[in-house]
Amino acid sequence: MSDPMRPRAALRTAVVWEVLQNALERRVRATGRQALDILDTGGGSGNFAVPLARLGHRVTVVDPSPNALFALERRAAEEGVADRVRGVQGDAHGLFDVAERGGYDVVLCHGVLEYVDDPAEGVRNAVAALRPEGVLSLLASGLGGAVLARALAGHFTEARQALDDPNGRWGTGDPMPRRFTAEQLTALVEGAGLRIGAVHGVRVFADLVPGVLVDTEPGALDALLRLEAAAAELAAFHSVATQLHVLGETREARGA
């Protein structure tokens, strides 16, 4: 899968796209179908959905924001994939009011668990949307990355607050309702009945490196992308990643 994002933005998504590419290819081989049915919960304006549709897959996006869904519709039309992208208004709590239970080969749950009242229920619903042989792509904000970022900015009290807070928040002004450790996310996925296929740290370095360095130094972007990819799978770096990506697989999919 070629990177569908602009080069600078690829720093924030490259690792996830690489993992997702491998998962999609495995499902295509296992099912014998070139077009998979994908559910993107909280998919917003289609940062993942539209590129996935360009690959030929059928994508249903569930999002609570009418504005995001309008932007999704417009973007899908501009990219010529309107026939493969369907946007519906809803959320993780009432997922099956708008999505089919057990109807998808792959479910994306990116940037959702931070905002739901019950993350465990959110994961269970995402898993319940999978077919017997299916894959869950889970992306959520990492606790360690936030602590490190506040400390490097000189906000040491806030860094300590995030470290001690049950939800990983650094204060009342923190825009993120909840953050997770890799252990918490894998426990949620396993608790919903899936096996862990992979765990990756996302944006380990990208948010710490000055943008001017990446934009002006020849070869810096490619080198940083390679560094992110190399560090992503190492458990030592999961604890400082801005985001964490967990790939969960049904037992039937794991055996495929």
PDB file of N, CA, C and O in Angstrom, residues 96-165:
ATOM      1  N   PHE A  96     -24.535  -0.680  17.028  1.00  0.00           N
ATOM      2  CA  PHE A  96     -25.357  -1.585  16.221  1.00  0.00           C
ATOM      3  C   PHE A  96     -26.743  -1.015  15.899  1.00  0.00           C
ATOM      4  O   PHE A  96     -27.580  -1.705  15.333  1.00  0.00           O
ATOM      5  N   ASP A  97     -26.925   0.242  16.246  1.00  0.00           N
ATOM      6  CA  ASP A  97     -28.087   0.954  15.728  1.00  0.00           C
ATOM      7  C   ASP A  97     -27.860   1.344  14.267  1.00  0.00           C
ATOM      8  O   ASP A  97     -28.818   1.563  13.525  1.00  0.00           O
ATOM      9  N   VAL A  98     -26.583   1.427  13.883  1.00  0.00           N
ATOM     10  CA  VAL A  98     -26.260   1.903  12.530  1.00  0.00           C
ATOM     11  C   VAL A  98     -25.324   0.976  11.766  1.00  0.00           C
ATOM     12  O   VAL A  98     -25.089   1.175  10.573  1.00  0.00           O
ATOM     13  N   ALA A  99     -24.755  -0.026  12.432  1.00  0.00           N
ATOM     14  CA  ALA A  99     -23.812  -0.943  11.782  1.00  0.00           C
ATOM     15  C   ALA A  99     -24.254  -2.380  12.027  1.00  0.00           C
ATOM     16  O   ALA A  99     -24.978  -2.667  12.979  1.00  0.00           O
ATOM     17  N   GLU A 100     -23.779  -3.260  11.170  1.00  0.00           N
ATOM     18  CA  GLU A 100     -24.180  -4.659  11.235  1.00  0.00           C
ATOM     19  C   GLU A 100     -23.319  -5.440  12.212  1.00  0.00           C
ATOM     20  O   GLU A 100     -22.087  -5.402  12.151  1.00  0.00           O
ATOM     21  N   ARG A 101     -23.960  -6.145  13.102  1.00  0.00           N
ATOM     22  CA  ARG A 101     -23.228  -7.005  14.030  1.00  0.00           C
ATOM     23  C   ARG A 101     -22.649  -8.192  13.256  1.00  0.00           C
ATOM     24  O   ARG A 101     -23.350  -8.853  12.495  1.00  0.00           O
ATOM     25  N   GLY A 102     -21.361  -8.458  13.443  1.00  0.00           N
ATOM     26  CA  GLY A 102     -20.726  -9.592  12.775  1.00  0.00           C
ATOM     27  C   GLY A 102     -20.644  -9.458  11.273  1.00  0.00           C
ATOM     28  O   GLY A 102     -20.619 -10.467  10.570  1.00  0.00           O
ATOM     29  N   GLY A 103     -20.550  -8.231  10.761  1.00  0.00           N
ATOM     30  CA  GLY A 103     -20.622  -8.044   9.323  1.00  0.00           C
ATOM     31  C   GLY A 103     -19.362  -7.536   8.647  1.00  0.00           C
ATOM     32  O   GLY A 103     -19.396  -7.241   7.447  1.00  0.00           O
ATOM     33  N   TYR A 104     -18.220  -7.500   9.367  1.00  0.00           N
ATOM     34  CA  TYR A 104     -17.050  -6.829   8.801  1.00  0.00           C
ATOM     35  C   TYR A 104     -15.790  -7.682   8.944  1.00  0.00           C
ATOM     36  O   TYR A 104     -15.575  -8.355   9.950  1.00  0.00           O
ATOM     37  N   ASP A 105     -14.957  -7.603   7.901  1.00  0.00           N
ATOM     38  CA  ASP A 105     -13.680  -8.312   7.929  1.00  0.00           C
ATOM     39  C   ASP A 105     -12.660  -7.596   8.809  1.00  0.00           C
ATOM     40  O   ASP A 105     -11.810  -8.232   9.440  1.00  0.00           O
ATOM     41  N   VAL A 106     -12.743  -6.281   8.805  1.00  0.00           N
ATOM     42  CA  VAL A 106     -11.791  -5.455   9.554  1.00  0.00           C
ATOM     43  C   VAL A 106     -12.567  -4.315  10.218  1.00  0.00           C
ATOM     44  O   VAL A 106     -13.449  -3.715   9.596  1.00  0.00           O
ATOM     45  N   VAL A 107     -12.245  -4.039  11.472  1.00  0.00           N
ATOM     46  CA  VAL A 107     -12.831  -2.898  12.175  1.00  0.00           C
ATOM     47  C   VAL A 107     -11.704  -1.990  12.640  1.00  0.00           C
ATOM     48  O   VAL A 107     -10.741  -2.433  13.272  1.00  0.00           O
ATOM     49  N   LEU A 108     -11.821  -0.710  12.289  1.00  0.00           N
ATOM     50  CA  LEU A 108     -10.895   0.309  12.767  1.00  0.00           C
ATOM     51  C   LEU A 108     -11.534   1.044  13.934  1.00  0.00           C
ATOM     52  O   LEU A 108     -12.691   1.493  13.842  1.00  0.00           O
ATOM     53  N   CYS A 109     -10.797   1.134  15.016  1.00  0.00           N
ATOM     54  CA  CYS A 109     -11.249   1.889  16.190  1.00  0.00           C
ATOM     55  C   CYS A 109     -10.103   2.837  16.551  1.00  0.00           C
ATOM     56  O   CYS A 109      -9.280   2.555  17.418  1.00  0.00           O
ATOM     57  N   HIS A 110     -10.040   3.945  15.837  1.00  0.00           N
ATOM     58  CA  HIS A 110      -8.923   4.884  15.963  1.00  0.00           C
ATOM     59  C   HIS A 110      -9.386   6.181  16.623  1.00  0.00           C
ATOM     60  O   HIS A 110     -10.305   6.837  16.131  1.00  0.00           O
ATOM     61  N   GLY A 111      -8.763   6.517  17.739  1.00  0.00           N
ATOM     62  CA  GLY A 111      -9.107   7.765  18.410  1.00  0.00           C
ATOM     63  C   GLY A 111     -10.503   7.777  18.988  1.00  0.00           C
ATOM     64  O   GLY A 111     -11.141   8.833  19.054  1.00  0.00           O
ATOM     65  N   VAL A 112     -10.982   6.628  19.415  1.00  0.00           N
ATOM     66  CA  VAL A 112     -12.340   6.507  19.959  1.00  0.00           C
ATOM     67  C   VAL A 112     -12.329   6.263  21.463  1.00  0.00           C
ATOM     68  O   VAL A 112     -13.074   6.902  22.216  1.00  0.00           O
ATOM     69  N   LEU A 113     -11.481   5.368  21.920  1.00  0.00           N
ATOM     70  CA  LEU A 113     -11.513   4.965  23.333  1.00  0.00           C
ATOM     71  C   LEU A 113     -11.220   6.108  24.287  1.00  0.00           C
ATOM     72  O   LEU A 113     -11.638   6.078  25.445  1.00  0.00           O
ATOM     73  N   GLU A 114     -10.506   7.120  23.809  1.00  0.00           N
ATOM     74  CA  GLU A 114     -10.206   8.259  24.661  1.00  0.00           C
ATOM     75  C   GLU A 114     -11.462   9.018  25.086  1.00  0.00           C
ATOM     76  O   GLU A 114     -11.474   9.701  26.104  1.00  0.00           O
ATOM     77  N   TYR A 115     -12.530   8.881  24.293  1.00  0.00           N
ATOM     78  CA  TYR A 115     -13.712   9.729  24.484  1.00  0.00           C
ATOM     79  C   TYR A 115     -14.943   8.994  24.988  1.00  0.00           C
ATOM     80  O   TYR A 115     -15.912   9.633  25.391  1.00  0.00           O
ATOM     81  N   VAL A 116     -14.945   7.677  24.943  1.00  0.00           N
ATOM     82  CA  VAL A 116     -16.136   6.941  25.376  1.00  0.00           C
ATOM     83  C   VAL A 116     -16.160   6.812  26.894  1.00  0.00           C
ATOM     84  O   VAL A 116     -15.124   6.854  27.560  1.00  0.00           O
ATOM     85  N   ASP A 117     -17.373   6.652  27.439  1.00  0.00           N
ATOM     86  CA  ASP A 117     -17.512   6.522  28.885  1.00  0.00           C
ATOM     87  C   ASP A 117     -16.941   5.204  29.384  1.00  0.00           C
ATOM     88  O   ASP A 117     -16.387   5.132  30.486  1.00  0.00           O
ATOM     89  N   ASP A 118     -17.071   4.163  28.576  1.00  0.00           N
ATOM     90  CA  ASP A 118     -16.636   2.821  28.976  1.00  0.00           C
ATOM     91  C   ASP A 118     -15.774   2.224  27.864  1.00  0.00           C
ATOM     92  O   ASP A 118     -16.295   1.647  26.905  1.00  0.00           O
ATOM     93  N   PRO A 119     -14.453   2.359  27.968  1.00  0.00           N
ATOM     94  CA  PRO A 119     -13.576   1.825  26.915  1.00  0.00           C
ATOM     95  C   PRO A 119     -13.748   0.325  26.688  1.00  0.00           C
ATOM     96  O   PRO A 119     -13.679  -0.134  25.541  1.00  0.00           O
ATOM     97  N   ALA A 120     -13.988  -0.428  27.745  1.00  0.00           N
ATOM     98  CA  ALA A 120     -14.154  -1.874  27.587  1.00  0.00           C
ATOM     99  C   ALA A 120     -15.377  -2.185  26.735  1.00  0.00           C
ATOM    100  O   ALA A 120     -15.346  -3.072  25.866  1.00  0.00           O
ATOM    101  N   GLU A 121     -16.457  -1.446  26.943  1.00  0.00           N
ATOM    102  CA  GLU A 121     -17.647  -1.642  26.119  1.00  0.00           C
ATOM    103  C   GLU A 121     -17.373  -1.255  24.671  1.00  0.00           C
ATOM    104  O   GLU A 121     -17.828  -1.919  23.737  1.00  0.00           O
ATOM    105  N   GLY A 122     -16.607  -0.166  24.489  1.00  0.00           N
ATOM    106  CA  GLY A 122     -16.261   0.256  23.134  1.00  0.00           C
ATOM    107  C   GLY A 122     -15.508  -0.821  22.379  1.00  0.00           C
ATOM    108  O   GLY A 122     -15.779  -1.078  21.199  1.00  0.00           O
ATOM    109  N   VAL A 123     -14.564  -1.466  23.052  1.00  0.00           N
ATOM    110  CA  VAL A 123     -13.805  -2.535  22.404  1.00  0.00           C
ATOM    111  C   VAL A 123     -14.690  -3.754  22.157  1.00  0.00           C
ATOM    112  O   VAL A 123     -14.627  -4.377  21.092  1.00  0.00           O
ATOM    113  N   ARG A 124     -15.527  -4.093  23.127  1.00  0.00           N
ATOM    114  CA  ARG A 124     -16.427  -5.253  22.939  1.00  0.00           C
ATOM    115  C   ARG A 124     -17.350  -5.046  21.745  1.00  0.00           C
ATOM    116  O   ARG A 124     -17.586  -5.971  20.961  1.00  0.00           O
ATOM    117  N   ASN A 125     -17.865  -3.831  21.582  1.00  0.00           N
ATOM    118  CA  ASN A 125     -18.734  -3.554  20.437  1.00  0.00           C
ATOM    119  C   ASN A 125     -17.968  -3.662  19.122  1.00  0.00           C
ATOM    120  O   ASN A 125     -18.478  -4.198  18.134  1.00  0.00           O
ATOM    121  N   ALA A 126     -16.746  -3.141  19.114  1.00  0.00           N
ATOM    122  CA  ALA A 126     -15.927  -3.230  17.901  1.00  0.00           C
ATOM    123  C   ALA A 126     -15.665  -4.684  17.534  1.00  0.00           C
ATOM    124  O   ALA A 126     -15.742  -5.071  16.360  1.00  0.00           O
ATOM    125  N   VAL A 127     -15.385  -5.499  18.530  1.00  0.00           N
ATOM    126  CA  VAL A 127     -15.125  -6.919  18.288  1.00  0.00           C
ATOM    127  C   VAL A 127     -16.395  -7.635  17.819  1.00  0.00           C
ATOM    128  O   VAL A 127     -16.354  -8.500  16.933  1.00  0.00           O
ATOM    129  N   ALA A 128     -17.534  -7.247  18.395  1.00  0.00           N
ATOM    130  CA  ALA A 128     -18.804  -7.881  18.013  1.00  0.00           C
ATOM    131  C   ALA A 128     -19.180  -7.561  16.567  1.00  0.00           C
ATOM    132  O   ALA A 128     -19.999  -8.258  15.967  1.00  0.00           O
ATOM    133  N   ALA A 129     -18.603  -6.511  16.012  1.00  0.00           N
ATOM    134  CA  ALA A 129     -18.878  -6.161  14.610  1.00  0.00           C
ATOM    135  C   ALA A 129     -18.078  -7.012  13.634  1.00  0.00           C
ATOM    136  O   ALA A 129     -18.356  -7.013  12.431  1.00  0.00           O
ATOM    137  N   LEU A 130     -17.089  -7.758  14.145  1.00  0.00           N
ATOM    138  CA  LEU A 130     -16.235  -8.564  13.280  1.00  0.00           C
ATOM    139  C   LEU A 130     -16.901  -9.872  12.863  1.00  0.00           C
ATOM    140  O   LEU A 130     -17.674 -10.464  13.617  1.00  0.00           O
ATOM    141  N   ARG A 131     -16.548 -10.323  11.676  1.00  0.00           N
ATOM    142  CA  ARG A 131     -16.901 -11.667  11.249  1.00  0.00           C
ATOM    143  C   ARG A 131     -16.063 -12.669  12.045  1.00  0.00           C
ATOM    144  O   ARG A 131     -15.084 -12.287  12.693  1.00  0.00           O
ATOM    145  N   PRO A 132     -16.416 -13.968  11.992  1.00  0.00           N
ATOM    146  CA  PRO A 132     -15.654 -14.961  12.759  1.00  0.00           C
ATOM    147  C   PRO A 132     -14.151 -14.906  12.484  1.00  0.00           C
ATOM    148  O   PRO A 132     -13.358 -15.187  13.374  1.00  0.00           O
ATOM    149  N   GLU A 133     -13.791 -14.585  11.252  1.00  0.00           N
ATOM    150  CA  GLU A 133     -12.382 -14.391  10.931  1.00  0.00           C
ATOM    151  C   GLU A 133     -12.185 -12.907  10.633  1.00  0.00           C
ATOM    152  O   GLU A 133     -12.464 -12.438   9.541  1.00  0.00           O
ATOM    153  N   GLY A 134     -11.726 -12.171  11.636  1.00  0.00           N
ATOM    154  CA  GLY A 134     -11.621 -10.731  11.470  1.00  0.00           C
ATOM    155  C   GLY A 134     -10.481 -10.131  12.257  1.00  0.00           C
ATOM    156  O   GLY A 134      -9.850 -10.785  13.090  1.00  0.00           O
ATOM    157  N   VAL A 135     -10.233  -8.845  11.980  1.00  0.00           N
ATOM    158  CA  VAL A 135      -9.094  -8.139  12.565  1.00  0.00           C
ATOM    159  C   VAL A 135      -9.556  -6.783  13.089  1.00  0.00           C
ATOM    160  O   VAL A 135     -10.314  -6.065  12.425  1.00  0.00           O
ATOM    161  N   LEU A 136      -9.089  -6.436  14.269  1.00  0.00           N
ATOM    162  CA  LEU A 136      -9.358  -5.135  14.877  1.00  0.00           C
ATOM    163  C   LEU A 136      -8.092  -4.295  14.874  1.00  0.00           C
ATOM    164  O   LEU A 136      -7.042  -4.739  15.320  1.00  0.00           O
ATOM    165  N   SER A 137      -8.213  -3.069  14.362  1.00  0.00           N
ATOM    166  CA  SER A 137      -7.113  -2.107  14.408  1.00  0.00           C
ATOM    167  C   SER A 137      -7.485  -1.042  15.425  1.00  0.00           C
ATOM    168  O   SER A 137      -8.425  -0.271  15.229  1.00  0.00           O
ATOM    169  N   LEU A 138      -6.742  -1.009  16.527  1.00  0.00           N
ATOM    170  CA  LEU A 138      -7.053  -0.119  17.645  1.00  0.00           C
ATOM    171  C   LEU A 138      -5.932   0.899  17.822  1.00  0.00           C
ATOM    172  O   LEU A 138      -4.766   0.533  17.962  1.00  0.00           O
ATOM    173  N   LEU A 139      -6.275   2.179  17.803  1.00  0.00           N
ATOM    174  CA  LEU A 139      -5.294   3.249  17.963  1.00  0.00           C
ATOM    175  C   LEU A 139      -5.787   4.196  19.043  1.00  0.00           C
ATOM    176  O   LEU A 139      -6.920   4.680  18.989  1.00  0.00           O
ATOM    177  N   ALA A 140      -4.927   4.466  20.031  1.00  0.00           N
ATOM    178  CA  ALA A 140      -5.326   5.331  21.137  1.00  0.00           C
ATOM    179  C   ALA A 140      -4.133   6.112  21.662  1.00  0.00           C
ATOM    180  O   ALA A 140      -2.972   5.742  21.433  1.00  0.00           O
ATOM    181  N   SER A 141      -4.424   7.179  22.368  1.00  0.00           N
ATOM    182  CA  SER A 141      -3.382   8.044  22.912  1.00  0.00           C
ATOM    183  C   SER A 141      -2.602   7.331  24.008  1.00  0.00           C
ATOM    184  O   SER A 141      -3.181   6.659  24.869  1.00  0.00           O
ATOM    185  N   GLY A 142      -1.274   7.496  23.966  1.00  0.00           N
ATOM    186  CA  GLY A 142      -0.403   6.862  24.944  1.00  0.00           C
ATOM    187  C   GLY A 142      -0.097   7.767  26.120  1.00  0.00           C
ATOM    188  O   GLY A 142       0.151   8.967  25.958  1.00  0.00           O
ATOM    189  N   LEU A 143      -0.110   7.185  27.304  1.00  0.00           N
ATOM    190  CA  LEU A 143       0.172   7.944  28.522  1.00  0.00           C
ATOM    191  C   LEU A 143       1.599   8.474  28.542  1.00  0.00           C
ATOM    192  O   LEU A 143       1.847   9.654  28.804  1.00  0.00           O
ATOM    193  N   GLY A 144       2.559   7.598  28.252  1.00  0.00           N
ATOM    194  CA  GLY A 144       3.966   7.990  28.375  1.00  0.00           C
ATOM    195  C   GLY A 144       4.353   9.141  27.478  1.00  0.00           C
ATOM    196  O   GLY A 144       5.139  10.010  27.863  1.00  0.00           O
ATOM    197  N   GLY A 145       3.807   9.168  26.267  1.00  0.00           N
ATOM    198  CA  GLY A 145       4.130  10.246  25.349  1.00  0.00           C
ATOM    199  C   GLY A 145       3.694  11.594  25.883  1.00  0.00           C
ATOM    200  O   GLY A 145       4.392  12.605  25.718  1.00  0.00           O
ATOM    201  N   ALA A 146       2.530  11.631  26.525  1.00  0.00           N
ATOM    202  CA  ALA A 146       2.029  12.887  27.090  1.00  0.00           C
ATOM    203  C   ALA A 146       2.884  13.340  28.264  1.00  0.00           C
ATOM    204  O   ALA A 146       3.188  14.534  28.413  1.00  0.00           O
ATOM    205  N   VAL A 147       3.276  12.395  29.111  1.00  0.00           N
ATOM    206  CA  VAL A 147       4.132  12.736  30.257  1.00  0.00           C
ATOM    207  C   VAL A 147       5.460  13.301  29.764  1.00  0.00           C
ATOM    208  O   VAL A 147       5.940  14.336  30.255  1.00  0.00           O
ATOM    209  N   LEU A 148       6.047  12.645  28.777  1.00  0.00           N
ATOM    210  CA  LEU A 148       7.333  13.087  28.245  1.00  0.00           C
ATOM    211  C   LEU A 148       7.210  14.469  27.601  1.00  0.00           C
ATOM    212  O   LEU A 148       8.075  15.344  27.802  1.00  0.00           O
ATOM    213  N   ALA A 149       6.152  14.683  26.844  1.00  0.00           N
ATOM    214  CA  ALA A 149       5.969  15.963  26.162  1.00  0.00           C
ATOM    215  C   ALA A 149       5.821  17.110  27.157  1.00  0.00           C
ATOM    216  O   ALA A 149       6.403  18.192  26.965  1.00  0.00           O
ATOM    217  N   ARG A 150       5.055  16.894  28.231  1.00  0.00           N
ATOM    218  CA  ARG A 150       4.894  17.961  29.232  1.00  0.00           C
ATOM    219  C   ARG A 150       6.212  18.236  29.942  1.00  0.00           C
ATOM    220  O   ARG A 150       6.561  19.394  30.204  1.00  0.00           O
ATOM    221  N   ALA A 151       6.961  17.187  30.238  1.00  0.00           N
ATOM    222  CA  ALA A 151       8.235  17.367  30.927  1.00  0.00           C
ATOM    223  C   ALA A 151       9.232  18.116  30.050  1.00  0.00           C
ATOM    224  O   ALA A 151       9.928  19.031  30.518  1.00  0.00           O
ATOM    225  N   LEU A 152       9.313  17.758  28.773  1.00  0.00           N
ATOM    226  CA  LEU A 152      10.258  18.416  27.879  1.00  0.00           C
ATOM    227  C   LEU A 152       9.880  19.871  27.626  1.00  0.00           C
ATOM    228  O   LEU A 152      10.736  20.695  27.271  1.00  0.00           O
ATOM    229  N   ALA A 153       8.599  20.199  27.814  1.00  0.00           N
ATOM    230  CA  ALA A 153       8.154  21.584  27.667  1.00  0.00           C
ATOM    231  C   ALA A 153       8.358  22.379  28.950  1.00  0.00           C
ATOM    232  O   ALA A 153       8.040  23.570  28.996  1.00  0.00           O
ATOM    233  N   GLY A 154       8.882  21.724  29.983  1.00  0.00           N
ATOM    234  CA  GLY A 154       9.131  22.404  31.244  1.00  0.00           C
ATOM    235  C   GLY A 154       7.956  22.404  32.193  1.00  0.00           C
ATOM    236  O   GLY A 154       8.017  23.025  33.259  1.00  0.00           O
ATOM    237  N   HIS A 155       6.899  21.696  31.858  1.00  0.00           N
ATOM    238  CA  HIS A 155       5.716  21.638  32.714  1.00  0.00           C
ATOM    239  C   HIS A 155       5.796  20.390  33.594  1.00  0.00           C
ATOM    240  O   HIS A 155       5.061  19.420  33.418  1.00  0.00           O
ATOM    241  N   PHE A 156       6.671  20.443  34.564  1.00  0.00           N
ATOM    242  CA  PHE A 156       6.977  19.239  35.344  1.00  0.00           C
ATOM    243  C   PHE A 156       5.829  18.824  36.258  1.00  0.00           C
ATOM    244  O   PHE A 156       5.586  17.633  36.458  1.00  0.00           O
ATOM    245  N   THR A 157       5.125  19.790  36.817  1.00  0.00           N
ATOM    246  CA  THR A 157       3.985  19.467  37.677  1.00  0.00           C
ATOM    247  C   THR A 157       2.883  18.793  36.878  1.00  0.00           C
ATOM    248  O   THR A 157       2.264  17.827  37.336  1.00  0.00           O
ATOM    249  N   GLU A 158       2.652  19.295  35.670  1.00  0.00           N
ATOM    250  CA  GLU A 158       1.642  18.677  34.814  1.00  0.00           C
ATOM    251  C   GLU A 158       2.056  17.279  34.384  1.00  0.00           C
ATOM    252  O   GLU A 158       1.215  16.371  34.287  1.00  0.00           O
ATOM    253  N   ALA A 159       3.346  17.096  34.123  1.00  0.00           N
ATOM    254  CA  ALA A 159       3.836  15.768  33.753  1.00  0.00           C
ATOM    255  C   ALA A 159       3.586  14.780  34.886  1.00  0.00           C
ATOM    256  O   ALA A 159       3.132  13.646  34.650  1.00  0.00           O
ATOM    257  N   ARG A 160       3.847  15.211  36.107  1.00  0.00           N
ATOM    258  CA  ARG A 160       3.614  14.339  37.261  1.00  0.00           C
ATOM    259  C   ARG A 160       2.117  14.080  37.452  1.00  0.00           C
ATOM    260  O   ARG A 160       1.708  12.962  37.791  1.00  0.00           O
ATOM    261  N   GLN A 161       1.313  15.111  37.199  1.00  0.00           N
ATOM    262  CA  GLN A 161      -0.136  14.949  37.316  1.00  0.00           C
ATOM    263  C   GLN A 161      -0.641  13.893  36.330  1.00  0.00           C
ATOM    264  O   GLN A 161      -1.446  13.029  36.672  1.00  0.00           O
ATOM    265  N   ALA A 162      -0.170  13.940  35.090  1.00  0.00           N
ATOM    266  CA  ALA A 162      -0.575  12.951  34.093  1.00  0.00           C
ATOM    267  C   ALA A 162      -0.143  11.551  34.507  1.00  0.00           C
ATOM    268  O   ALA A 162      -0.872  10.573  34.295  1.00  0.00           O
ATOM    269  N   LEU A 163       1.035  11.469  35.088  1.00  0.00           N
ATOM    270  CA  LEU A 163       1.566  10.178  35.514  1.00  0.00           C
ATOM    271  C   LEU A 163       0.719   9.565  36.627  1.00  0.00           C
ATOM    272  O   LEU A 163       0.518   8.349  36.673  1.00  0.00           O
ATOM    273  N   ASP A 164       0.199  10.419  37.503  1.00  0.00           N
ATOM    274  CA  ASP A 164      -0.554   9.937  38.652  1.00  0.00           C
ATOM    275  C   ASP A 164      -2.050   9.815  38.406  1.00  0.00           C
ATOM    276  O   ASP A 164      -2.741   9.084  39.111  1.00  0.00           O
ATOM    277  N   ASP A 165      -2.554  10.550  37.417  1.00  0.00           N
ATOM    278  CA  ASP A 165      -3.990  10.586  37.182  1.00  0.00           C
ATOM    279  C   ASP A 165      -4.491   9.263  36.595  1.00  0.00           C
ATOM    280  O   ASP A 165      -3.861   8.711  35.692  1.00  0.00           O
TER     281      ASP A 165
END
